[in-house]
CSV table of N, CA and C in Angstrom, one decimal:
chain,number,residue,atom,x,y,z
A,1,MET,N,136.1,52.9,-52.7
A,1,MET,CA,135.6,52.0,-51.7
A,1,MET,C,136.0,50.5,-52.1
A,2,VAL,N,136.4,49.7,-51.2
A,2,VAL,CA,136.7,48.3,-51.4
A,2,VAL,C,135.6,47.5,-50.8
A,3,ILE,N,135.2,46.5,-51.6
A,3,ILE,CA,134.1,45.6,-51.2
A,3,ILE,C,134.6,44.2,-51.3
A,4,ASP,N,134.5,43.5,-50.2
A,4,ASP,CA,134.9,42.1,-50.1
A,4,ASP,C,133.6,41.3,-50.0
A,5,ILE,N,133.5,40.2,-50.8
A,5,ILE,CA,132.4,39.3,-50.8
A,5,ILE,C,133.0,37.9,-50.4
A,6,GLU,N,132.5,37.4,-49.3
A,6,GLU,CA,133.0,36.1,-48.8
A,6,GLU,C,132.0,35.0,-48.8
A,7,LEU,N,132.2,33.9,-49.4
A,7,LEU,CA,131.3,32.8,-49.3
A,7,LEU,C,131.8,31.9,-48.1
A,8,THR,N,130.9,31.8,-47.1
A,8,THR,CA,131.3,31.0,-45.9
A,8,THR,C,130.5,29.7,-46.0
A,9,LEU,N,131.2,28.6,-46.1
A,9,LEU,CA,130.5,27.3,-46.3
A,9,LEU,C,129.9,26.7,-45.1
A,10,ASN,N,130.4,27.1,-43.9
A,10,ASN,CA,129.9,26.5,-42.7
A,10,ASN,C,129.7,27.5,-41.6
A,11,ARG,N,129.5,28.7,-41.9
A,11,ARG,CA,129.1,29.8,-41.0
A,11,ARG,C,127.9,30.5,-41.6
A,12,TRP,N,126.7,30.4,-41.0
A,12,TRP,CA,125.5,30.9,-41.5
A,12,TRP,C,125.0,32.0,-40.5
A,13,GLY,N,124.3,33.0,-41.1
A,13,GLY,CA,123.7,34.0,-40.2
A,13,GLY,C,123.0,35.1,-41.0
A,14,PHE,N,122.5,36.1,-40.3
A,14,PHE,CA,121.8,37.2,-41.0
A,14,PHE,C,122.0,38.4,-40.1
A,15,GLY,N,122.5,39.5,-40.7
A,15,GLY,CA,122.6,40.7,-39.9
A,15,GLY,C,124.0,41.3,-39.9
A,16,LYS,N,124.1,42.4,-39.2
A,16,LYS,CA,125.4,43.1,-39.1
A,16,LYS,C,126.2,42.4,-38.1
A,17,ILE,N,127.5,42.0,-38.5
A,17,ILE,CA,128.3,41.3,-37.5
A,17,ILE,C,129.5,42.1,-37.1
A,18,ALA,N,129.7,43.2,-37.7
A,18,ALA,CA,130.8,44.2,-37.3
A,18,ALA,C,130.4,45.6,-38.0
A,19,LYS,N,131.1,46.6,-37.6
A,19,LYS,CA,130.8,47.9,-38.1
A,19,LYS,C,130.8,48.0,-39.6
A,20,ASN,N,131.6,47.2,-40.3
A,20,ASN,CA,131.7,47.2,-41.8
A,20,ASN,C,131.3,45.9,-42.4
A,21,LYS,N,130.7,45.0,-41.7
A,21,LYS,CA,130.4,43.7,-42.2
A,21,LYS,C,129.0,43.3,-42.0
A,22,PHE,N,128.4,42.7,-43.0
A,22,PHE,CA,127.0,42.2,-43.0
A,22,PHE,C,127.0,40.8,-43.5
A,23,GLN,N,126.3,39.9,-42.9
A,23,GLN,CA,126.1,38.6,-43.4
A,23,GLN,C,124.7,38.3,-43.8
A,24,PHE,N,124.6,37.6,-44.9
A,24,PHE,CA,123.3,37.2,-45.5
A,24,PHE,C,123.4,35.7,-45.8
A,25,ILE,N,122.8,34.9,-45.0
A,25,ILE,CA,122.9,33.4,-45.0
A,25,ILE,C,124.3,33.0,-45.1
A,26,PHE,N,124.9,32.7,-46.2
A,26,PHE,CA,126.3,32.2,-46.3
A,26,PHE,C,127.2,33.2,-47.0
A,27,LEU,N,126.8,34.4,-47.2
A,27,LEU,CA,127.6,35.4,-47.8
A,27,LEU,C,127.9,36.5,-46.8
A,28,ARG,N,129.1,36.9,-46.7
A,28,ARG,CA,129.6,38.1,-45.9
A,28,ARG,C,130.0,39.2,-46.8
A,29,PHE,N,129.5,40.4,-46.6
A,29,PHE,CA,129.9,41.6,-47.3
A,29,PHE,C,130.7,42.5,-46.4
A,30,SER,N,131.9,42.9,-46.8
A,30,SER,CA,132.7,43.9,-46.1
A,30,SER,C,132.9,45.1,-46.9
A,31,PHE,N,132.8,46.2,-46.3
A,31,PHE,CA,133.0,47.5,-47.0
A,31,PHE,C,134.1,48.3,-46.3
A,32,TRP,N,135.1,48.7,-47.0
A,32,TRP,CA,136.3,49.4,-46.5
A,32,TRP,C,136.4,50.8,-47.2
A,33,LYS,N,136.4,51.9,-46.5
A,33,LYS,CA,136.6,53.2,-47.1
A,33,LYS,C,138.1,53.5,-47.2
A,34,ILE,N,138.7,53.2,-48.3
A,34,ILE,CA,140.1,53.5,-48.5
A,34,ILE,C,140.2,54.5,-49.6
A,35,PRO,N,140.8,55.7,-49.3
A,35,PRO,CA,140.8,56.7,-50.3
A,35,PRO,C,141.6,56.3,-51.6
A,36,HIS,N,141.0,56.6,-52.7
A,36,HIS,CA,141.6,56.4,-54.1
A,36,HIS,C,141.8,55.0,-54.4
A,37,LYS,N,141.1,54.0,-53.7
A,37,LYS,CA,141.2,52.6,-54.1
A,37,LYS,C,139.8,52.1,-54.3
A,38,TYR,N,139.7,51.4,-55.4
A,38,TYR,CA,138.4,50.8,-55.7
A,38,TYR,C,138.6,49.3,-56.1
A,39,SER,N,137.9,48.4,-55.5
A,39,SER,CA,138.0,47.0,-55.9
A,39,SER,C,136.9,46.2,-55.3
A,40,ILE,N,136.7,45.1,-55.9
A,40,ILE,CA,135.7,44.1,-55.4
A,40,ILE,C,136.5,42.8,-55.4
A,41,SER,N,136.5,42.1,-54.3
A,41,SER,CA,137.2,40.8,-54.2
A,41,SER,C,136.2,39.8,-53.7
A,42,PHE,N,136.5,38.5,-54.0
A,42,PHE,CA,135.6,37.4,-53.7
A,42,PHE,C,136.5,36.3,-53.1
A,43,GLU,N,136.0,35.8,-51.9
A,43,GLU,CA,136.8,34.7,-51.2
A,43,GLU,C,135.8,33.6,-50.9
A,44,ILE,N,136.4,32.4,-50.9
A,44,ILE,CA,135.7,31.2,-50.4
A,44,ILE,C,136.4,30.7,-49.2
A,45,ASN,N,135.7,30.6,-48.0
A,45,ASN,CA,136.3,30.2,-46.8
A,45,ASN,C,135.5,29.0,-46.2
A,46,TRP,N,136.2,28.1,-45.5
A,46,TRP,CA,135.6,27.0,-44.8
A,46,TRP,C,136.5,26.5,-43.8
A,47,LYS,N,136.0,25.8,-42.8
A,47,LYS,CA,136.8,25.1,-41.8
A,47,LYS,C,136.7,23.6,-42.0
A,48,THR,N,137.8,22.9,-41.8
A,48,THR,CA,137.7,21.5,-41.9
A,48,THR,C,137.3,20.9,-40.5
A,49,LYS,N,136.9,19.7,-40.5
A,49,LYS,CA,136.4,19.0,-39.3
A,49,LYS,C,137.5,19.1,-38.2
A,50,GLU,N,138.8,18.9,-38.5
A,50,GLU,CA,139.8,18.9,-37.5
A,50,GLU,C,140.0,20.3,-36.9
A,51,GLU,N,139.8,21.4,-37.7
A,51,GLU,CA,139.9,22.7,-37.2
A,51,GLU,C,138.8,23.0,-36.3
A,52,GLN,N,137.6,22.6,-36.6
A,52,GLN,CA,136.4,22.8,-35.7
A,52,GLN,C,136.6,22.1,-34.4
A,53,ASP,N,137.1,20.9,-34.4
A,53,ASP,CA,137.3,20.1,-33.2
A,53,ASP,C,138.4,20.8,-32.3
A,54,SER,N,139.5,21.3,-32.9
A,54,SER,CA,140.6,21.9,-32.1
A,54,SER,C,140.2,23.2,-31.5
A,55,ASN,N,139.2,23.9,-32.2
A,55,ASN,CA,138.7,25.2,-31.6
A,55,ASN,C,137.9,24.9,-30.4
A,56,LEU,N,137.3,23.8,-30.2
A,56,LEU,CA,136.4,23.4,-29.1
A,56,LEU,C,137.3,23.1,-27.8
A,57,LYS,N,138.5,22.8,-28.0
A,57,LYS,CA,139.4,22.4,-26.9
A,57,LYS,C,139.9,23.6,-26.1
């Protein structure tokens, strides 16, 4: 099983956000069932002010 832990600096929430993803405040946990592969990864993600403004257009 592969586990991804993501620190989201400007996306907050609580609960299941996809079939294999769960968010707890600013942490997102993803679980992937990949045969014969085992890993834990950690990511830090954020959006800049310019990216947020361009997404609104």
